[in-house]
mmCIF file with all atom_site columns, C-alpha atoms in Angstrom:
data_model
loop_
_atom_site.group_PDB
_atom_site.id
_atom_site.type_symbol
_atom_site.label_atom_id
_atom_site.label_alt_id
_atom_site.label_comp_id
_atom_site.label_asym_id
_atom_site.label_entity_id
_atom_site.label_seq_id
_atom_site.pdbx_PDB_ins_code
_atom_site.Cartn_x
_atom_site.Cartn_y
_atom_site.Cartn_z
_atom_site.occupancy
_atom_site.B_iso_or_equiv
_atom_site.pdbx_formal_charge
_atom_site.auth_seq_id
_atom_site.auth_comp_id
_atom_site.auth_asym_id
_atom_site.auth_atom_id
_atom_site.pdbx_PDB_model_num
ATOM 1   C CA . UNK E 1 1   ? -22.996 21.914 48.519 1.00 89.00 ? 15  UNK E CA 1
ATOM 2   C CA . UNK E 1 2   ? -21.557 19.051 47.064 1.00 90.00 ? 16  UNK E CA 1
ATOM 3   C CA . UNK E 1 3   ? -19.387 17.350 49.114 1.00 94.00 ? 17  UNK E CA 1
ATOM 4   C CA . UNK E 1 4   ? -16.595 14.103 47.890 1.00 93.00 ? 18  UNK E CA 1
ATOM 5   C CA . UNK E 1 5   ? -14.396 12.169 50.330 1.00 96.00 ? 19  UNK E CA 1
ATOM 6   C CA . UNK E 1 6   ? -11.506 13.747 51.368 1.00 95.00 ? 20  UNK E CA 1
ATOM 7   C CA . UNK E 1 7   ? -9.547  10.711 50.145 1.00 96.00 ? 21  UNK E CA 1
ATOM 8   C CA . UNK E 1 8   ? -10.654 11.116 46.927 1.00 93.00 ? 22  UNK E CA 1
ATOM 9   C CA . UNK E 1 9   ? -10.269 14.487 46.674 1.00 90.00 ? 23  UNK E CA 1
ATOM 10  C CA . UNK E 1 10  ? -6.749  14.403 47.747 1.00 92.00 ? 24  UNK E CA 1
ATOM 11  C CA . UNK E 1 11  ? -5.846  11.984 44.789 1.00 91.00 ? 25  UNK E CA 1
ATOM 12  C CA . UNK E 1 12  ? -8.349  14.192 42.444 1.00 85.00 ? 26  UNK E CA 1
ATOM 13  C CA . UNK E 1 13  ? -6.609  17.380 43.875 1.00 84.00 ? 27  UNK E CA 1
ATOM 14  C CA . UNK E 1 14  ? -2.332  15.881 43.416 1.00 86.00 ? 28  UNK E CA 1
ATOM 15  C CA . UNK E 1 15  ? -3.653  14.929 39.878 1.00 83.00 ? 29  UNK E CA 1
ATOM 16  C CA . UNK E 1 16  ? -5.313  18.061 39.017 1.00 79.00 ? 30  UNK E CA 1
ATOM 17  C CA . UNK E 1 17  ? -1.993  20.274 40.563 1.00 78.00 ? 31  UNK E CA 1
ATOM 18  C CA . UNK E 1 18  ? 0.479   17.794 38.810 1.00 82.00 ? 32  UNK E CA 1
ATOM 19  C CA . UNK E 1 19  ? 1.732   17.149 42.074 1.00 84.00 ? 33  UNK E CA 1
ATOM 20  C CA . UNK E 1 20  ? 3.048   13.403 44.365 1.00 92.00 ? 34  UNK E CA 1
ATOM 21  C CA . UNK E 1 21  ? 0.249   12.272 46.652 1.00 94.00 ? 35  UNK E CA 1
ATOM 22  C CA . UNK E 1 22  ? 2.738   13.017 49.578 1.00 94.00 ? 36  UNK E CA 1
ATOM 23  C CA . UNK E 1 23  ? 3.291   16.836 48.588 1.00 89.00 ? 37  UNK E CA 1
ATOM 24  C CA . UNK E 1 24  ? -0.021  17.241 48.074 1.00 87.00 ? 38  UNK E CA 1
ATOM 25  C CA . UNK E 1 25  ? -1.005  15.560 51.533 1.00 90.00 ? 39  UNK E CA 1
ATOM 26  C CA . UNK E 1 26  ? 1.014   17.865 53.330 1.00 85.00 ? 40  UNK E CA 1
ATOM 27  C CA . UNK E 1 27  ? -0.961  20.893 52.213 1.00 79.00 ? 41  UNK E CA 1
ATOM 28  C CA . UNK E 1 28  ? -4.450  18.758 52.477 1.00 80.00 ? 42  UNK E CA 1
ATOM 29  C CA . UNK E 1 29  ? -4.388  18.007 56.206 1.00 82.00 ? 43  UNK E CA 1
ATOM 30  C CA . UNK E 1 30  ? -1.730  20.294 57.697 1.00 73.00 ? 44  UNK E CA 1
ATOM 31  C CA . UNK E 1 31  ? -2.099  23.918 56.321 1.00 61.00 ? 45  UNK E CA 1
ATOM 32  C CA . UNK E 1 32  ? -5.102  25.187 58.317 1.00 63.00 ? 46  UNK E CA 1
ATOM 33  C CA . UNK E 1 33  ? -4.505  28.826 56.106 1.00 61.00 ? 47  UNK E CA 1
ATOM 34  C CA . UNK E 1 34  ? -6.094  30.286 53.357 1.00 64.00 ? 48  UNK E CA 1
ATOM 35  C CA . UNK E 1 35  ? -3.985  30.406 49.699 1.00 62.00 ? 49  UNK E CA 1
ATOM 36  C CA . UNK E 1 36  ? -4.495  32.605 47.212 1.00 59.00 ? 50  UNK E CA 1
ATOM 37  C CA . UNK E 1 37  ? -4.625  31.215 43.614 1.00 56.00 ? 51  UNK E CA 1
ATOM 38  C CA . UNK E 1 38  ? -5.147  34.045 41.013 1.00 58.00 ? 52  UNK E CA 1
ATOM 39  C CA . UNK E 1 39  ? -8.556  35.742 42.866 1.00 55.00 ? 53  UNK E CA 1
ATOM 40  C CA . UNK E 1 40  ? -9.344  32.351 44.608 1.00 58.00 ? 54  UNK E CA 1
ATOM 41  C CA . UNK E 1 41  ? -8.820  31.352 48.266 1.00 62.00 ? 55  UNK E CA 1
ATOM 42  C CA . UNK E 1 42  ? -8.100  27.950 48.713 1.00 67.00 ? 56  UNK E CA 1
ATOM 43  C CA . UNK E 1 43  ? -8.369  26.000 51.991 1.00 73.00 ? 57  UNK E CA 1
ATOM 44  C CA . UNK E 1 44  ? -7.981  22.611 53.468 1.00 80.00 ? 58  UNK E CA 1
ATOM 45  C CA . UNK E 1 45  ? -10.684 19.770 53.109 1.00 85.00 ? 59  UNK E CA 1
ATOM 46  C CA . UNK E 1 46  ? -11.938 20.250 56.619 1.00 87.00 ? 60  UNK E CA 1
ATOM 47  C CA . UNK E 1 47  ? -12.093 24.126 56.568 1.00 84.00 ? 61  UNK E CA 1
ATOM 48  C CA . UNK E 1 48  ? -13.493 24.041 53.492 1.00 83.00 ? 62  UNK E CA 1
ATOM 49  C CA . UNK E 1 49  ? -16.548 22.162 54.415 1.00 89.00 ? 63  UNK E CA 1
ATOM 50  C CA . UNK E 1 50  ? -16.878 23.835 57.683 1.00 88.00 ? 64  UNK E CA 1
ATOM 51  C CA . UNK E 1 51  ? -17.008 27.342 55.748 1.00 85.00 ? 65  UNK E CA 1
ATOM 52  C CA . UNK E 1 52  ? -20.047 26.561 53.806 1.00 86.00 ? 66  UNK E CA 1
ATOM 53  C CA . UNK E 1 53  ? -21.808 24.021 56.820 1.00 89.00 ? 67  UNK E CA 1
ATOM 54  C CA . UNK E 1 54  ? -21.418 27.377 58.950 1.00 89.00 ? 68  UNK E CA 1
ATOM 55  C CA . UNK E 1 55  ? -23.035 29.112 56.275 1.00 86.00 ? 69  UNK E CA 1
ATOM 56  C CA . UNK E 1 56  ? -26.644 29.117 57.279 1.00 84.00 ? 70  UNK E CA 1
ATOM 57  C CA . UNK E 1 57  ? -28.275 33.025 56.108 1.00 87.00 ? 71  UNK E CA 1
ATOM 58  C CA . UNK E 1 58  ? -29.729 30.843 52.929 1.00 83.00 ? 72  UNK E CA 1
ATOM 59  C CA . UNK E 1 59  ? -31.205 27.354 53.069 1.00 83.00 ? 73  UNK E CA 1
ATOM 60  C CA . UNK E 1 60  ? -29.153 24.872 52.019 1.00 85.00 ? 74  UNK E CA 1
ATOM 61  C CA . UNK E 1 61  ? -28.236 21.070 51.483 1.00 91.00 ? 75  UNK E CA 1
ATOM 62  C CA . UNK E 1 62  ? -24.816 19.057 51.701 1.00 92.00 ? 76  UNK E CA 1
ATOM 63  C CA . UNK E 1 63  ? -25.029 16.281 48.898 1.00 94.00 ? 77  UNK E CA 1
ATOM 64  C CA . UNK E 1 64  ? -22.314 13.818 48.746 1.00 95.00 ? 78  UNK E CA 1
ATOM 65  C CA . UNK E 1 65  ? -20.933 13.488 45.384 1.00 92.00 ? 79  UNK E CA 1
ATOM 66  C CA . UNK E 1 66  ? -20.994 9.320  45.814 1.00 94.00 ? 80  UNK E CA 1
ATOM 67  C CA . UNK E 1 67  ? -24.910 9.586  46.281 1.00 94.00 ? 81  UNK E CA 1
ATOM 68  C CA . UNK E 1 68  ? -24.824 11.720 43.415 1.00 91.00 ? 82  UNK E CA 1
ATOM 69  C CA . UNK E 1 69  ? -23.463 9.182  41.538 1.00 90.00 ? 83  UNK E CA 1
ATOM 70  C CA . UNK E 1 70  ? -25.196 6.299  42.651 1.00 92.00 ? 84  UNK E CA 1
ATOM 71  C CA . UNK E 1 71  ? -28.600 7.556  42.361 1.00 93.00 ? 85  UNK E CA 1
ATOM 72  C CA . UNK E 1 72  ? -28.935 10.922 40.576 1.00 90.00 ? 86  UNK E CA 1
ATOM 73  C CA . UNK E 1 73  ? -32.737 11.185 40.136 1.00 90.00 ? 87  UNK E CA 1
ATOM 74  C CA . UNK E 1 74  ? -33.096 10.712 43.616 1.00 93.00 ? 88  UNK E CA 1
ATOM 75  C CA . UNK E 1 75  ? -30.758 13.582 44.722 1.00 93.00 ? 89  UNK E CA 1
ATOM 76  C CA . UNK E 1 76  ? -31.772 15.803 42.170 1.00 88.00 ? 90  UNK E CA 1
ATOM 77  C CA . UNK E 1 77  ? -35.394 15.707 42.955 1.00 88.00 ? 91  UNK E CA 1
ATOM 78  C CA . UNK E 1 78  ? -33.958 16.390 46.918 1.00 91.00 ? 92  UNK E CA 1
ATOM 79  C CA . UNK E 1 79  ? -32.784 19.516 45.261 1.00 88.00 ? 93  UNK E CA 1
ATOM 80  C CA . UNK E 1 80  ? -35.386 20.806 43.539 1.00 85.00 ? 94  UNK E CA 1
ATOM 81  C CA . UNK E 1 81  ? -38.047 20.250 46.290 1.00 86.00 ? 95  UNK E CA 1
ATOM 82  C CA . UNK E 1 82  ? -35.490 22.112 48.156 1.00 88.00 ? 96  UNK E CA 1
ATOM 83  C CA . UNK E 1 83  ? -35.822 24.912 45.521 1.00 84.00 ? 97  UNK E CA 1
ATOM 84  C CA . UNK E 1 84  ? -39.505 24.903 45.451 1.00 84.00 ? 98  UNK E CA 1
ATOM 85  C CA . UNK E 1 85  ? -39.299 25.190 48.882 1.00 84.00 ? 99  UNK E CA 1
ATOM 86  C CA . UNK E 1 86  ? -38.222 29.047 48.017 1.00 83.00 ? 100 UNK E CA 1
ATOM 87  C CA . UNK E 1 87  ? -39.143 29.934 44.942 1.00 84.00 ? 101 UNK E CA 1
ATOM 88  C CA . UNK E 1 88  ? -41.504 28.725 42.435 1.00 85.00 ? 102 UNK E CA 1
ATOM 89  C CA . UNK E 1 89  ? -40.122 26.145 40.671 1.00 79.00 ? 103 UNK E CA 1
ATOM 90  C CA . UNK E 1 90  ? -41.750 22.885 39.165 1.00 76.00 ? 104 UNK E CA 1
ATOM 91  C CA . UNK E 1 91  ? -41.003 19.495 38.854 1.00 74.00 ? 105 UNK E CA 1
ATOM 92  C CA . UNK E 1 92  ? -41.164 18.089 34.849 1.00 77.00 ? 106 UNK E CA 1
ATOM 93  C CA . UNK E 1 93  ? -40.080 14.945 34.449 1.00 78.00 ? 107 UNK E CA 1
ATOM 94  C CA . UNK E 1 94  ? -38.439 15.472 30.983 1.00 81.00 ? 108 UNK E CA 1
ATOM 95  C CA . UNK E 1 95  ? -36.418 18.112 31.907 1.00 83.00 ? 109 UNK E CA 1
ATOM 96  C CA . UNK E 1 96  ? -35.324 16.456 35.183 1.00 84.00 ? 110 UNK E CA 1
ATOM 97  C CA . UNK E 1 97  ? -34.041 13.193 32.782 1.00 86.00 ? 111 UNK E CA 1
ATOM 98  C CA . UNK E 1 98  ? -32.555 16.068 30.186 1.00 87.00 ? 112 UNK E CA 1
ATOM 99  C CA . UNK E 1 99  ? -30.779 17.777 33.244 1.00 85.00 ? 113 UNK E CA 1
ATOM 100 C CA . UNK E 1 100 ? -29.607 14.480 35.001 1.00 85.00 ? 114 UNK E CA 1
ATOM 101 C CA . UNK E 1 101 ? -27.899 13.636 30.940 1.00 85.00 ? 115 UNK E CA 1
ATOM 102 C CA . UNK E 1 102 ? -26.311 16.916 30.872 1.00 82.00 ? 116 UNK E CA 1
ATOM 103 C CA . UNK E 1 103 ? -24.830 16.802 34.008 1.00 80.00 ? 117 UNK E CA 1
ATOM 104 C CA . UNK E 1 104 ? -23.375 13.081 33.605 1.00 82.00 ? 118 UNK E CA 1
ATOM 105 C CA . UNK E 1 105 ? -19.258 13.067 33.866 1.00 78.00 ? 119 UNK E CA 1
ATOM 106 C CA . UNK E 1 106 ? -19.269 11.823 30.943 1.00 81.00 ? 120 UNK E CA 1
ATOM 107 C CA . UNK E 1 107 ? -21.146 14.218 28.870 1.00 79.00 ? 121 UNK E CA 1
ATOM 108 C CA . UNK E 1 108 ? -18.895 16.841 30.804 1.00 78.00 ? 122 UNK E CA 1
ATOM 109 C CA . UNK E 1 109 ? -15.973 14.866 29.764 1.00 78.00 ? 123 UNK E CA 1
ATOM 110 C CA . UNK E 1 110 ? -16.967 15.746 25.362 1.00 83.00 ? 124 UNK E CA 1
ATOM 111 C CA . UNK E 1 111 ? -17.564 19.240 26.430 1.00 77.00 ? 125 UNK E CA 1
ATOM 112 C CA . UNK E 1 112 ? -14.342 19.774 27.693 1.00 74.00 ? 126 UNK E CA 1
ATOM 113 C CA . UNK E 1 113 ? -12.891 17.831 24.970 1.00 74.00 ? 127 UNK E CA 1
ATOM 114 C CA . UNK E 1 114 ? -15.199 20.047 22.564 1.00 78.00 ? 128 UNK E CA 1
ATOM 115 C CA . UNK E 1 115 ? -14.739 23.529 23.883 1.00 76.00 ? 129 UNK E CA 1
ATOM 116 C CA . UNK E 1 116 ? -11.836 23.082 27.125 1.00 70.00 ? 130 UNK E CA 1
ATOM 117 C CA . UNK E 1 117 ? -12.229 24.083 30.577 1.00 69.00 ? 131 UNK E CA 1
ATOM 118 C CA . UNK E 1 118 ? -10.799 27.232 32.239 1.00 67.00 ? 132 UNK E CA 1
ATOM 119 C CA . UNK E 1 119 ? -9.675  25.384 35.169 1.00 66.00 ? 133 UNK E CA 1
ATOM 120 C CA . UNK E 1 120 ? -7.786  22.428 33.551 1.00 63.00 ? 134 UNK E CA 1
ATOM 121 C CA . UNK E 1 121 ? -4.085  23.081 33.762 1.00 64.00 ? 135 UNK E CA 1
ATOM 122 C CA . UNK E 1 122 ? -1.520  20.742 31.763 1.00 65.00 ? 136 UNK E CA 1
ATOM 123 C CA . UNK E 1 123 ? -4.101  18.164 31.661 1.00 69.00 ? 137 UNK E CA 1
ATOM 124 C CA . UNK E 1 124 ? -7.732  16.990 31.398 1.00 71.00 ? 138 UNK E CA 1
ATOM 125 C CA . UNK E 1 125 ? -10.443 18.384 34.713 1.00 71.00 ? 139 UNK E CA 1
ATOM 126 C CA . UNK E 1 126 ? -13.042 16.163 34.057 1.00 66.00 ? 140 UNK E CA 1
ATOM 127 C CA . UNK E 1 127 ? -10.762 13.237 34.535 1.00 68.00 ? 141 UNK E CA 1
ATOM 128 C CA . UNK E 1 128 ? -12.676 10.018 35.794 1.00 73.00 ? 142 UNK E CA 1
ATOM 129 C CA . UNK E 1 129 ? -15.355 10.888 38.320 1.00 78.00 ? 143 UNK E CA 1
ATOM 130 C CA . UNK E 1 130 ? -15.343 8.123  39.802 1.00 82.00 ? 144 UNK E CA 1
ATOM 131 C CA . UNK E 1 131 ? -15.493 6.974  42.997 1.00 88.00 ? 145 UNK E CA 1
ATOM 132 C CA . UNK E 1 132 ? -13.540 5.082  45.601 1.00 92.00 ? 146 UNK E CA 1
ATOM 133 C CA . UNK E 1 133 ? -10.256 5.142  42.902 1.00 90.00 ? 147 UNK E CA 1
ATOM 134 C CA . UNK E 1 134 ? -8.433  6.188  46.488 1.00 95.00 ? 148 UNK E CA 1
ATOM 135 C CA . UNK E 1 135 ? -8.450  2.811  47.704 1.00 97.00 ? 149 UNK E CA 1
ATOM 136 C CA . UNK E 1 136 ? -6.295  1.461  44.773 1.00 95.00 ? 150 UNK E CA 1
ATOM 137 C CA . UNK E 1 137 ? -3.904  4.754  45.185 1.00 94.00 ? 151 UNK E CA 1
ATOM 138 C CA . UNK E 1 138 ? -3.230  5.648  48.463 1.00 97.00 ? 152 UNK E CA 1
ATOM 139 C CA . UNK E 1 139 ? -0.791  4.013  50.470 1.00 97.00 ? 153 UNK E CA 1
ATOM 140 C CA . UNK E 1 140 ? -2.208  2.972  54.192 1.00 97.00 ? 154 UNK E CA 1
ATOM 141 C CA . UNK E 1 141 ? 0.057   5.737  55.780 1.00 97.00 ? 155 UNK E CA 1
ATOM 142 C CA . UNK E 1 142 ? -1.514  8.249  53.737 1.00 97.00 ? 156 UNK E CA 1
ATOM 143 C CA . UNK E 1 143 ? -5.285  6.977  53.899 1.00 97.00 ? 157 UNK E CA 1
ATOM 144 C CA . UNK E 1 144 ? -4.668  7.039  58.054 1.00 97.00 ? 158 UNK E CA 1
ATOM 145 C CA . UNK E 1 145 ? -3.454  11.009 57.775 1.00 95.00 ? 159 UNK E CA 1
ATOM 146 C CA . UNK E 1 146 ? -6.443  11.754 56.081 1.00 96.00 ? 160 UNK E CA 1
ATOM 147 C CA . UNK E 1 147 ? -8.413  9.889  58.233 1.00 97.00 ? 161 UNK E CA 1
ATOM 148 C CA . UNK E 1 148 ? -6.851  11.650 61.471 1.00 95.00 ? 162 UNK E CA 1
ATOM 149 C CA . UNK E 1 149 ? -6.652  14.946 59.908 1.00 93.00 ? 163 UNK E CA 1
ATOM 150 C CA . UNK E 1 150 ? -10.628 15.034 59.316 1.00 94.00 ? 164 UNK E CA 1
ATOM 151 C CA . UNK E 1 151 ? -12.109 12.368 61.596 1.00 95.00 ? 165 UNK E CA 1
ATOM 152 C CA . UNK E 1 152 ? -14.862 14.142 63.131 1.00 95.00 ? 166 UNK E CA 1
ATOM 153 C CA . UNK E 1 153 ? -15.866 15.262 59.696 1.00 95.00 ? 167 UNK E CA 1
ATOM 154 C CA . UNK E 1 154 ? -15.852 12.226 57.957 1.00 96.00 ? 168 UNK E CA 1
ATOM 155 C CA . UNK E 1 155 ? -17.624 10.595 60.290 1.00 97.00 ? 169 UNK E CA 1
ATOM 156 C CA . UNK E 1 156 ? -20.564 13.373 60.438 1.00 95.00 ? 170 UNK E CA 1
ATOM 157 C CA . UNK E 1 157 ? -20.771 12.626 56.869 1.00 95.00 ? 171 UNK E CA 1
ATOM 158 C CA . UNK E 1 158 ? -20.381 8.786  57.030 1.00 95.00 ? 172 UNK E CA 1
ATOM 159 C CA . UNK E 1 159 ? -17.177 8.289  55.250 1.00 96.00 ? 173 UNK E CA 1
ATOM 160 C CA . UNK E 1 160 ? -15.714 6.198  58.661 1.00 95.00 ? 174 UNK E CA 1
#
């Protein structure tokens, strides 16, 4: 499970939805229900990572998406001596550094350019990836309600 600060993700998700940070805020940290978009069910930041942490019938791993970013060979071999934990895979270096290119934003970026992306709406999905761009875009009010909202979360994960 790949998990992103909730800061982030609010800025990612207002983009994404075409929507003002504040609007998009009030659904983030306040609606504790489940919305229905098309077949999907949509839930708040905290619920939403609580869902798949009390998930536990398969083994599993919560990888934050900054780690990811900052040192992908590391996480990915976490993952795959996860897999080979359970099944029988093997470790090849080559195709570890071709599966760490093909997975780069950027390289997801020309193949949404090249062939689109279902879940892209009136504009680009694979926007930035980067991190920390919430600290240049939130105002403090709104960094503080996300903070409050998922506090005990964010600091299990080591975001505060």
């Amino acid at each position: 499970y790949i998990i992103r600060d909730p800061r982030e993700v609010l800025v990612s998700y207002a983009r994404h939805n075409n929507m003002s940070i504040d609007k998009a805020l009030k659904f983030f940290v306040e609606d504790q229900s489940i919305r229905l978009i098309k077949m999907e069910g949509i839930v708040n930041w905290s619920l939403h990572y609580k869902s798949w942490k009390s998930f536990t019938s398969v083994p599993s791993m919560f990888i934050k998406y900054e780690e990811l970013i900052k040192n992908p060979k590391k996480i990915f071999r976490e993952i795959l001596n996860l897999f080979s934990q359970h099944t029988n895979i093997v470790l090849k270096k080559d195709l570890l550094e071709k599966t760490i290119q093909y997975t780069k934003f950027n390289y997801l970026q020309k193949l949404e350019d090249q062939y689109g992306f279902e879940e892209a709406k009136e504009s680009k999905f694979f926007y930035t990836g980067k991190i920390d761009t919430w600290k240049k875009i939130l105002n403090i009010n709104q960094i503080r309600s996300v903070e409050k909202a998922f506090s005990k979360e964010m600091i299990e994960l080591g975001y505060l």
